[in-house]
Short mmCIF file of C-alpha atoms and ligand atoms in Angstrom, two decimals:
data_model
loop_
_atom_site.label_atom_id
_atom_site.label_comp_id
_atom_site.label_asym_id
_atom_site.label_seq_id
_atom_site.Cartn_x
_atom_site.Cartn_y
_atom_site.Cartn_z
CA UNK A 3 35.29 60.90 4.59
CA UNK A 4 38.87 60.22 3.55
CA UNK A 5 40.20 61.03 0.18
CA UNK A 6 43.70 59.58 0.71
CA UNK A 7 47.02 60.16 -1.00
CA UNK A 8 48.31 56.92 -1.23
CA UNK A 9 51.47 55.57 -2.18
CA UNK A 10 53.18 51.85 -2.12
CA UNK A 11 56.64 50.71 -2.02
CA UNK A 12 58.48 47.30 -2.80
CA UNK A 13 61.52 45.78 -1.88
CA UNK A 14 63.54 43.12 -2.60
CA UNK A 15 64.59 42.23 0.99
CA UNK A 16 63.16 43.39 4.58
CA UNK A 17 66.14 45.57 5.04
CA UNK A 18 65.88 47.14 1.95
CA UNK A 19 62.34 47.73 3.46
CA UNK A 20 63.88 49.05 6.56
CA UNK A 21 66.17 51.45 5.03
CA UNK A 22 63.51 52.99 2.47
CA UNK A 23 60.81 53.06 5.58
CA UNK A 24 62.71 56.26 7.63
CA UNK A 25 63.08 58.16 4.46
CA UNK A 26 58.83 58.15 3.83
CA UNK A 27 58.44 58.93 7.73
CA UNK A 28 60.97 62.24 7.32
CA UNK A 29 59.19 63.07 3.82
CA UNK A 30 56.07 63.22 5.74
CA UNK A 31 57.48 65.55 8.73
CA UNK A 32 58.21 67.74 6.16
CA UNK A 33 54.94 67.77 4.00
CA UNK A 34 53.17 68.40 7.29
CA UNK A 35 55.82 70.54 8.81
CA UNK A 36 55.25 72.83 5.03
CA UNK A 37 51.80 72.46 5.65
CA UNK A 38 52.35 74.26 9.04
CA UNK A 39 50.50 71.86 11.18
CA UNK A 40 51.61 70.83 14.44
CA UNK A 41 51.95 66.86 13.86
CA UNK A 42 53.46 63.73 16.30
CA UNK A 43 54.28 61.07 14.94
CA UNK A 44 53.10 57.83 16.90
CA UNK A 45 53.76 54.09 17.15
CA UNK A 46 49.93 52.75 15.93
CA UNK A 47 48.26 49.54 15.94
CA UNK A 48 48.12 47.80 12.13
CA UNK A 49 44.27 47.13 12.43
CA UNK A 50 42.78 45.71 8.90
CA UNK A 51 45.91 46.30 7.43
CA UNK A 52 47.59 43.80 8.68
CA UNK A 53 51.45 43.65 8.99
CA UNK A 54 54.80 44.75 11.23
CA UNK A 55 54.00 48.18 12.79
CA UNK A 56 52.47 51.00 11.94
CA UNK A 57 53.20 55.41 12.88
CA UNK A 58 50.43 57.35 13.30
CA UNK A 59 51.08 61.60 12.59
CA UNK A 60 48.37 63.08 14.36
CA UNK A 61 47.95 66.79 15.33
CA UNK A 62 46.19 67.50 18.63
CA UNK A 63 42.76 68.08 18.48
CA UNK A 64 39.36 68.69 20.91
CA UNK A 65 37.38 66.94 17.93
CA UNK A 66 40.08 63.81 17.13
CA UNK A 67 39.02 60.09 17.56
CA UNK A 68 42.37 58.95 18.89
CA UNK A 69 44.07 59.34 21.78
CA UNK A 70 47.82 59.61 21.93
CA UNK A 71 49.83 58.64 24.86
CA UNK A 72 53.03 60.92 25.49
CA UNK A 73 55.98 60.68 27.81
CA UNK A 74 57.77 64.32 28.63
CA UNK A 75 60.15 62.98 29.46
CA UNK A 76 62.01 60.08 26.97
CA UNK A 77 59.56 61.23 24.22
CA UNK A 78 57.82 58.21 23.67
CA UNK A 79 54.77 58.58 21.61
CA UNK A 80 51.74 56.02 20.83
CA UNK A 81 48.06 55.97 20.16
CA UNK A 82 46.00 54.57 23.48
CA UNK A 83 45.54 51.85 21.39
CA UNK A 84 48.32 49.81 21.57
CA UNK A 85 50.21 52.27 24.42
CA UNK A 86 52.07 50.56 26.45
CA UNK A 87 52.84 51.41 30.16
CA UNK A 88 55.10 50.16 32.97
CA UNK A 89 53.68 47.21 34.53
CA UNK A 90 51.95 47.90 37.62
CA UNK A 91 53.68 45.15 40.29
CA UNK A 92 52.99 43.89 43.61
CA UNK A 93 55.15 42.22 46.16
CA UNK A 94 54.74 39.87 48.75
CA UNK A 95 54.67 36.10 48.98
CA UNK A 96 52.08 33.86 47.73
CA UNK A 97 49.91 33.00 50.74
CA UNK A 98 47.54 29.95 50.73
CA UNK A 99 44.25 30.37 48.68
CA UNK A 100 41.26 30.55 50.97
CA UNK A 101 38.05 30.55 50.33
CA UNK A 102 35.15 33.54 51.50
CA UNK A 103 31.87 33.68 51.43
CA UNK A 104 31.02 36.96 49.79
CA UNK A 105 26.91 36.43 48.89
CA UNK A 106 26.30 40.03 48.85
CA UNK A 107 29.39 41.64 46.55
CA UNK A 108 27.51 42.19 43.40
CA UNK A 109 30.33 44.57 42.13
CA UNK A 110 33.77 45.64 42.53
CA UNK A 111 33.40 48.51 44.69
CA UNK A 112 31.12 45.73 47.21
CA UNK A 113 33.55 43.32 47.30
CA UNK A 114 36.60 45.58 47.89
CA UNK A 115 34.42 46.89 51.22
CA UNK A 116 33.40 43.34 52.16
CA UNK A 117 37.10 41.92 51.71
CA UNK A 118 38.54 45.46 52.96
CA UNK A 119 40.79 46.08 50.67
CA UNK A 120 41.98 48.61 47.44
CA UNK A 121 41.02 48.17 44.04
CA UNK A 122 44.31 47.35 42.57
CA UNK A 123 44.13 43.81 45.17
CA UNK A 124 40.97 42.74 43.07
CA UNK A 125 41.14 40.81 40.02
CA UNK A 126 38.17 41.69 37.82
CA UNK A 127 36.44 39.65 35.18
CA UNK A 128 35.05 40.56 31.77
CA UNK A 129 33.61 37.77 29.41
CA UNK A 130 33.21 38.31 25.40
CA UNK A 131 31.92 36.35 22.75
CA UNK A 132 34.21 36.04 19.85
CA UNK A 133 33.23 34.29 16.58
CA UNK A 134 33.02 31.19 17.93
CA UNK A 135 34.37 30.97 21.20
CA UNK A 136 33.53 32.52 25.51
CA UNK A 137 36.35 34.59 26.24
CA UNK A 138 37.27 35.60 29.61
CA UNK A 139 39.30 38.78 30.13
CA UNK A 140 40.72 38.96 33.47
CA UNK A 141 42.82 42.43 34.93
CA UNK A 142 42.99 43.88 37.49
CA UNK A 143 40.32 45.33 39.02
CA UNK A 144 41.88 49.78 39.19
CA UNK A 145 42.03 48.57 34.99
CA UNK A 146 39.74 48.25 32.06
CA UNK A 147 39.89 45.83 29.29
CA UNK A 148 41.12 47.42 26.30
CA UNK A 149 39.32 45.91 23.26
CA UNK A 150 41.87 46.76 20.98
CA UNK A 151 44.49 44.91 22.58
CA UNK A 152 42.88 41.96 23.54
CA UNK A 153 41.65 41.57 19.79
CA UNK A 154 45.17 41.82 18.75
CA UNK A 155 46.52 38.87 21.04
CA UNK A 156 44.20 36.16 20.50
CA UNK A 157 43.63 37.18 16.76
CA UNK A 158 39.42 38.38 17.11
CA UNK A 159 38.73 41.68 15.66
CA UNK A 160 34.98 41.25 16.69
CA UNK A 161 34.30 41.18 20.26
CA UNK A 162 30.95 42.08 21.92
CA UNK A 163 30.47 41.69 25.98
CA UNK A 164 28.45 38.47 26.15
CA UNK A 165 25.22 37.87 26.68
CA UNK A 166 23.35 36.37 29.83
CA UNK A 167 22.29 33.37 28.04
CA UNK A 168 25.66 32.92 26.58
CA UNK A 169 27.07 33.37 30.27
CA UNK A 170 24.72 31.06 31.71
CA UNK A 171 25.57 28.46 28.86
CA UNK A 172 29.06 28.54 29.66
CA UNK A 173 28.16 28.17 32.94
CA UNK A 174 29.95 31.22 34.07
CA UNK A 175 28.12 32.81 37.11
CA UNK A 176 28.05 36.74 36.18
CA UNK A 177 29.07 37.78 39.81
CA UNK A 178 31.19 35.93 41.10
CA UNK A 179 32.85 35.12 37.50
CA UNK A 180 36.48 34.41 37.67
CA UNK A 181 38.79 31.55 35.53
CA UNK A 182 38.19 28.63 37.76
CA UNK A 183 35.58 25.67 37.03
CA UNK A 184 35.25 26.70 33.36
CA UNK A 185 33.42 25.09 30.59
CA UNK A 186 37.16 24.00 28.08
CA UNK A 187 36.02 26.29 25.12
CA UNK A 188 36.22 29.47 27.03
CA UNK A 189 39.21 31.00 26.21
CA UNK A 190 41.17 32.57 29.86
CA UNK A 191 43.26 35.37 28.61
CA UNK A 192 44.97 37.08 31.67
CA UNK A 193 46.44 40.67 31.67
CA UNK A 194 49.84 41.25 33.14
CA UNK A 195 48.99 43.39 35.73
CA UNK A 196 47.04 40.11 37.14
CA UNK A 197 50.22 38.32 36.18
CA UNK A 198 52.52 40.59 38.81
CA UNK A 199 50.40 41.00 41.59
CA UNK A 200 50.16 38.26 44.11
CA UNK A 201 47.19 37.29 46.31
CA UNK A 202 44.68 38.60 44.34
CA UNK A 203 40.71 38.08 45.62
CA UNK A 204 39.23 36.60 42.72
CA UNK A 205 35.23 34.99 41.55
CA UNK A 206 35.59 31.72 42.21
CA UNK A 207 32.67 31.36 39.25
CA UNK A 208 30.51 29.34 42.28
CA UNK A 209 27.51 32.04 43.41
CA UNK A 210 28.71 33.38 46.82
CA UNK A 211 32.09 32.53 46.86
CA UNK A 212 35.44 34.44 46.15
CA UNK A 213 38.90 33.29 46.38
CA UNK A 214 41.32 35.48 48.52
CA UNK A 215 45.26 35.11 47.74
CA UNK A 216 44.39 33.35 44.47
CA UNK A 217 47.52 33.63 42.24
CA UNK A 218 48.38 33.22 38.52
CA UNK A 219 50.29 30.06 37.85
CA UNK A 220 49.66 28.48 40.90
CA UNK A 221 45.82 28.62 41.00
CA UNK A 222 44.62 29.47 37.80
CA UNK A 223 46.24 29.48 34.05
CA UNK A 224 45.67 30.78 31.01
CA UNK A 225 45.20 30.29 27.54
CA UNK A 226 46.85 33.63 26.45
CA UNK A 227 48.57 36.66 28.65
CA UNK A 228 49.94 39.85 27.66
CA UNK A 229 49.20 43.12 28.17
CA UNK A 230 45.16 43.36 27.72
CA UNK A 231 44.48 46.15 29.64
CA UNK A 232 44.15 50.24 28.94
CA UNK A 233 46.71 52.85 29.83
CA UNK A 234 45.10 55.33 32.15
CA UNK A 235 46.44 58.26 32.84
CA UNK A 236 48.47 58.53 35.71
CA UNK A 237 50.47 55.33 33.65
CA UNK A 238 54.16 55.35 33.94
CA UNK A 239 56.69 55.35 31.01
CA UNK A 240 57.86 51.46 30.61
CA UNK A 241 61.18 53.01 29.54
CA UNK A 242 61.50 55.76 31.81
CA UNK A 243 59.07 55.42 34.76
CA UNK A 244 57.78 59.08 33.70
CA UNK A 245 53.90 60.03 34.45
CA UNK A 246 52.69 60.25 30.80
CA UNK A 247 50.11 62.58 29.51
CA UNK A 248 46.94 61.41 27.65
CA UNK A 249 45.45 63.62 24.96
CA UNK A 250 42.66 63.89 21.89
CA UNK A 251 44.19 63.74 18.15
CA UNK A 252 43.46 63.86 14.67
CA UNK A 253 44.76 61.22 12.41
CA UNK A 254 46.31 63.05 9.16
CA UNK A 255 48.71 60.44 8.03
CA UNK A 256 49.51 56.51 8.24
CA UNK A 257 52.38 54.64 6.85
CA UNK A 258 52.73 50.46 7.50
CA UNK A 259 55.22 48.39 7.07
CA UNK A 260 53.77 45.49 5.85
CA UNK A 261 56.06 43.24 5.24
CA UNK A 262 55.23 40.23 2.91
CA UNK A 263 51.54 40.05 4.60
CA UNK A 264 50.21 40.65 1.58
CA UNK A 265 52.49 39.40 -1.42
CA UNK A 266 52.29 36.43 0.49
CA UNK A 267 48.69 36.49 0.46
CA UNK A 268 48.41 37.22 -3.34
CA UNK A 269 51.06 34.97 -4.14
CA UNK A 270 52.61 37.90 -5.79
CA UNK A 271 56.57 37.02 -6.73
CA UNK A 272 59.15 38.46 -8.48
CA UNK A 273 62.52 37.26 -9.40
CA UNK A 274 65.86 39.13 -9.28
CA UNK A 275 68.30 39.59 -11.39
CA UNK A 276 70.19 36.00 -10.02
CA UNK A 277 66.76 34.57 -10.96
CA UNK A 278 65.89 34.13 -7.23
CA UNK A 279 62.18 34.35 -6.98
CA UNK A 280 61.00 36.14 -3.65
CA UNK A 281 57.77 37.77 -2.05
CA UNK A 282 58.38 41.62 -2.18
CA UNK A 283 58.43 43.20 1.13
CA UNK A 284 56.46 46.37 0.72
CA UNK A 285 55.66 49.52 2.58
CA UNK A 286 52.10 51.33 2.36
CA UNK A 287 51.56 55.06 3.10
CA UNK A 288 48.71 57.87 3.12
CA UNK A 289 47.83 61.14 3.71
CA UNK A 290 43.92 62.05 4.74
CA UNK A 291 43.63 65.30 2.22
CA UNK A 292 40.74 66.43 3.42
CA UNK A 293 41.42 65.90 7.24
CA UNK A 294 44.69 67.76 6.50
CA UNK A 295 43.22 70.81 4.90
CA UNK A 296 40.87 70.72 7.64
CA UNK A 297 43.73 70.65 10.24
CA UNK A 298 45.59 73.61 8.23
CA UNK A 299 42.39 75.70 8.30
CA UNK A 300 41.98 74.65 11.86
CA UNK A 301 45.43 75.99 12.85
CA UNK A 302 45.14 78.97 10.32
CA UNK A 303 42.22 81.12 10.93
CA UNK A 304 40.69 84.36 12.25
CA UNK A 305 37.29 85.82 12.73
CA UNK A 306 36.99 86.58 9.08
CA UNK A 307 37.88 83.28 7.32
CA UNK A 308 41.03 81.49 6.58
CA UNK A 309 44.73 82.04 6.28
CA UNK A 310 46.06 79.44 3.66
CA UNK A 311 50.03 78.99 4.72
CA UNK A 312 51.60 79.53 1.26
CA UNK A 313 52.73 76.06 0.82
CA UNK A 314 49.44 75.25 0.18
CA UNK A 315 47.51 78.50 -1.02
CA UNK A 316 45.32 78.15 -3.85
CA UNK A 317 46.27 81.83 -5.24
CA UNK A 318 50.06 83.72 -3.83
CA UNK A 319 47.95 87.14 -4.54
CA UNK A 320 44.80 88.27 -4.93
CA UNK A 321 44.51 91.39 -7.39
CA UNK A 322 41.75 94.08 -7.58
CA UNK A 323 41.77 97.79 -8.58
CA UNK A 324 39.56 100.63 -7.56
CA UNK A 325 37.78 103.21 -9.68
CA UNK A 326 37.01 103.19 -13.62
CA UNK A 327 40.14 104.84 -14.30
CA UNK A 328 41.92 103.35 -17.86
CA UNK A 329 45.23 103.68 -16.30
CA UNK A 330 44.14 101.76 -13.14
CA UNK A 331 42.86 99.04 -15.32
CA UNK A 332 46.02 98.80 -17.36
CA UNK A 333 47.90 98.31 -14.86
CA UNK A 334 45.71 96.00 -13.25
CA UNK A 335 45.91 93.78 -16.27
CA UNK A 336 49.60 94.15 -17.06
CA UNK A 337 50.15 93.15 -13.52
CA UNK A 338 47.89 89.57 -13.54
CA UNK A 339 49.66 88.98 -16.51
CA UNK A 340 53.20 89.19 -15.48
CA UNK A 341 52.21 86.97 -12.21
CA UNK A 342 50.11 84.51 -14.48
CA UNK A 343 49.44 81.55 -12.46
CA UNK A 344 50.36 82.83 -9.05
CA UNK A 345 47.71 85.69 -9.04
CA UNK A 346 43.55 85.72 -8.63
CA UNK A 347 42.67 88.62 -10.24
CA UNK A 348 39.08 90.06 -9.13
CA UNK A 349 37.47 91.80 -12.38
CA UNK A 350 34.19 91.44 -11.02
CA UNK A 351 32.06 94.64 -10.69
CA UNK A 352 31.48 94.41 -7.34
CA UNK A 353 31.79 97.04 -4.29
CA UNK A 354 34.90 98.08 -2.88
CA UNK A 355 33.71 96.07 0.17
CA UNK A 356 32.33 93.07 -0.95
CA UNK A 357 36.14 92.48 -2.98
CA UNK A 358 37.41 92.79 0.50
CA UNK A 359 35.10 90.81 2.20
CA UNK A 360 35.77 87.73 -0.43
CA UNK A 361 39.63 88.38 -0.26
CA UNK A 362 39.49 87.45 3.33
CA UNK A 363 36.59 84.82 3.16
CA UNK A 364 39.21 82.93 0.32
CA UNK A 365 42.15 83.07 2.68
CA UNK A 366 44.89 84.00 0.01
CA UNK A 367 48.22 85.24 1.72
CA UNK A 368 48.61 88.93 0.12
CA UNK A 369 46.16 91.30 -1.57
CA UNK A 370 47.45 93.83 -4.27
CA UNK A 371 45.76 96.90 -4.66
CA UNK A 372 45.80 99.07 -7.48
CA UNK A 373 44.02 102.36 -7.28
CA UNK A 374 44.09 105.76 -8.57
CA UNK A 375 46.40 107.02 -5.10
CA UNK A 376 48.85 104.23 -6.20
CA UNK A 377 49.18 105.11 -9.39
CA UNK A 378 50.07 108.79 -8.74
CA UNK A 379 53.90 107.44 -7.48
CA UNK A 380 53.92 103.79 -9.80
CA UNK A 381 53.20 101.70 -6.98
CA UNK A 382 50.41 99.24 -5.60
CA UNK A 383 49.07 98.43 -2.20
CA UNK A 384 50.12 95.17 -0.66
CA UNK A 385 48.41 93.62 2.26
CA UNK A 386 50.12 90.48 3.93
CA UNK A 387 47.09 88.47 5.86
CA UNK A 388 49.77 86.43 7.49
CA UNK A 389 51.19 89.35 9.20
CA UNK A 390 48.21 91.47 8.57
CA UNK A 391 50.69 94.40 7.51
CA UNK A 392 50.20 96.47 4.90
CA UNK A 393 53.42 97.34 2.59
CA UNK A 394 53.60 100.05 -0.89
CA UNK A 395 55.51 98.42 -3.24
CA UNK A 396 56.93 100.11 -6.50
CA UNK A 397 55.43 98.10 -9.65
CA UNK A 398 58.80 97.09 -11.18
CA UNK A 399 59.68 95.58 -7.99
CA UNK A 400 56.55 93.49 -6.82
CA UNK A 401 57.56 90.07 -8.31
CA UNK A 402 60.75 89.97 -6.56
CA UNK A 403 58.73 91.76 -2.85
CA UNK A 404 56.46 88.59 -3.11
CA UNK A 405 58.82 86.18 -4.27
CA UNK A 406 61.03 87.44 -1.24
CA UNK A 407 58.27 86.93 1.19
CA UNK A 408 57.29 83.66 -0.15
CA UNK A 409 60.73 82.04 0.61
CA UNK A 410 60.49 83.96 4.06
CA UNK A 411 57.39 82.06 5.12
CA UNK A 412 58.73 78.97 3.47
CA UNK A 413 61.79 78.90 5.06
CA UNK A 414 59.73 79.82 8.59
CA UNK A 415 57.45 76.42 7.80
CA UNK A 416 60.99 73.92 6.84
CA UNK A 417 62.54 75.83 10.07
CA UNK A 418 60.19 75.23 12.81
CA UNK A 419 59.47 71.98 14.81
CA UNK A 420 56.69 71.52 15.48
CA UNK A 421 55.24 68.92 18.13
CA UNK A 422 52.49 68.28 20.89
ZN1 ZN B 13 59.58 57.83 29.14
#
């Protein structure tokens, strides 16, 4: 469903890159800030695209795809994704591994009542197929695997949970599955969590048995480690040690930094003006159209249709006049003319009421009224849907009463700050 605006940059030289990035990221707090639509902006993940890093805007939203991670406290701001959080640590000394026979722990919750202890002293193991390889995702057990992030550190985009068959292939036994006495293609990747808590119990991948005080380095290795695992939501800041707050978002907005991934790619080169030839570093940005006017109508409603913030109003004014009256008409007429562009003017023959009921339905900010009571003292009926308040305005002044309010609601949009 996206219709994107989309834009490119190029630069001669990474910092050139870096200096041109910030200015894009402030031109878009202000397109969505005129737009009048609460926005964050949020570290993202790169995906498809490829490239350095990625921010997200996103305006919070019970019908969003994404999740964004927020600290109240140091203001850091990132989709779950690629969120990171403080690592959870353990302490104590490594104790000797040991060996238990555990025949009836078919899942985590068992086996942390057979070995009697929490969650968090479990290690718990997940096994994918990539495109061509077993991979075995190990955190700990009060974590989940996030996809996402695992994808991103050992470079596969596709993983599925494995089958039995491929399990029993690999020789990995489902239940008691941990990274010992593997078959070499399976790929161990280990999450940090597993990486700073000692004396973990752990499948021993032999039916029946778990190891207790297993520990990584000592007992077990890996291929890859990093931070595999999802951010939940009692997660602490890394930079703060804050309790951060999880909640649903819209994307609107995406800008990359992509570096030379693609020049590089294309072998696309250009040469400067010493004649050095060099991969342009370039910058990629987008706006979701649609998803945006969706968010403004979203944010600017009532009960009778929408209120289009005048940034982005089709129509300033919508014009009608009442009665057959010549006069009314004439001045009806000399009025859309004088506002041209800026004004719908309503000619139909309709009722009274219907006009009304479209003028709200369309969402335009004011509604000018001519009828045969206005005419009596030169003036015309203005109603202002954003402030539902209704005004008389003298004829000879009107273009400068809606200029004056349009700068007014401008000026509110540029002025306010918006944020989660
Ligand atoms: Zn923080």
């Amino acid at each position: 469903e996206f219709r994107m605006s989309d834009a490119y940059s190029f630069h001669r030289s990474f910092s050139e890159l870096n200096n041109f990035f910030p200015r894009v990221f402030r031109a878009y707090e202000r397109v969505f800030r005129a737009c009048e639509v609460p926005t964050v902006a949020a570290e993202a993940g790169v995906g498809f695209m490829g490239g350095e890093r990625s921010y997200e805007f996103l305006t919070p939203s019970s019908n969003g795809d994404d999740y964004v991670v927020e600290c109240p406290k140091c203001g850091y701001i990132a989709n779950r994704d690629v969120a990171v959080a403080a690592y959870p640590s353990g302490s104590g000394r490594p104790n000797a591994l040991e060996r238990i026979e555990t025949p009836d722990c078919k899942t985590m919750d068992d086996l942390a009542e057979c070995v009697g202890c929490k969650r968090s002293g479990l290690a718990k193991t997940m096994v994918f197929a990539g495109s061509s390889r077993l991979v075995m995702a190990v955190v700990r057990a009060d974590y989940d695997v996030s996809l996402e992030k695992l994808g991103r550190l050992i470079h596969e985009p596709a993983l599925q949970r494995a089958t039995d068959e491929q399990l029993r292939q690999a020789g990995v036994v489902a239940t008691h599955a941990g990274p010992f006495r593997l078959h070499p293609d399976t790929v161990v990747v280990v999450d940090q969590s597993v990486i700073e808590t000692p004396n973990l119990v752990c499948g021993s991948n032999e039916e029946g048995v778990h190891f207790r005080n297993a520990n990584f380095g000592r007992d077990f290795d890996a291929h890859y480690s990093g931070d595999i695992s999802r951010i939940r939501s009692s997660a602490l800041c890394r930079h703060c040690g804050t309790s951060m707050n999880i909640s649903r978002a819209l994307e609107l907005g995406h800008i990359f930094r992509l570096g030379d991934y693609y020049t590089n790619r294309m072998d696309l080169r250009l040469r400067d003006e010493t004649g050095r030839e060099f991969y342009p570093q370039m910058g990629s940005y987008g706006i979701g159209i649609g998803r945006l006017m969706a968010a403004i109508v979203d944010t600017h409603h009532d009960a009778d249709g929408i209120i289009w913030p005048v940034s982005v109003a089709p129509f300033l004014s919508y014009l009608m006049t009442i009665g057959k009256s010549r006069s009314v008409r004439d001045t009806g007429d000399a009025i859309a003319e004088y506002l041209e562009h800026e004004v719908l003017y309503d000619d139909r023959d309709e009722s009274i009421g219907t006009k009304f009921k479209d003028y709200l339905l369309l969402g335009i900010p004011f509604r000018i009224v001519v009828s045969p009571a206005t005419m009596t003292d030169d003036t015309v009926e203005v109603y202002d849907r954003i402030a539902s308040s209704t005004h008389t305005v003298d004829v000879d002044t009107l273009p400068e009463f809606l200029a004056a309010r349009q700068r007014e609601y401008l000026d509110r949009a540029r002025e306010s700050t918006h944020a989660l």
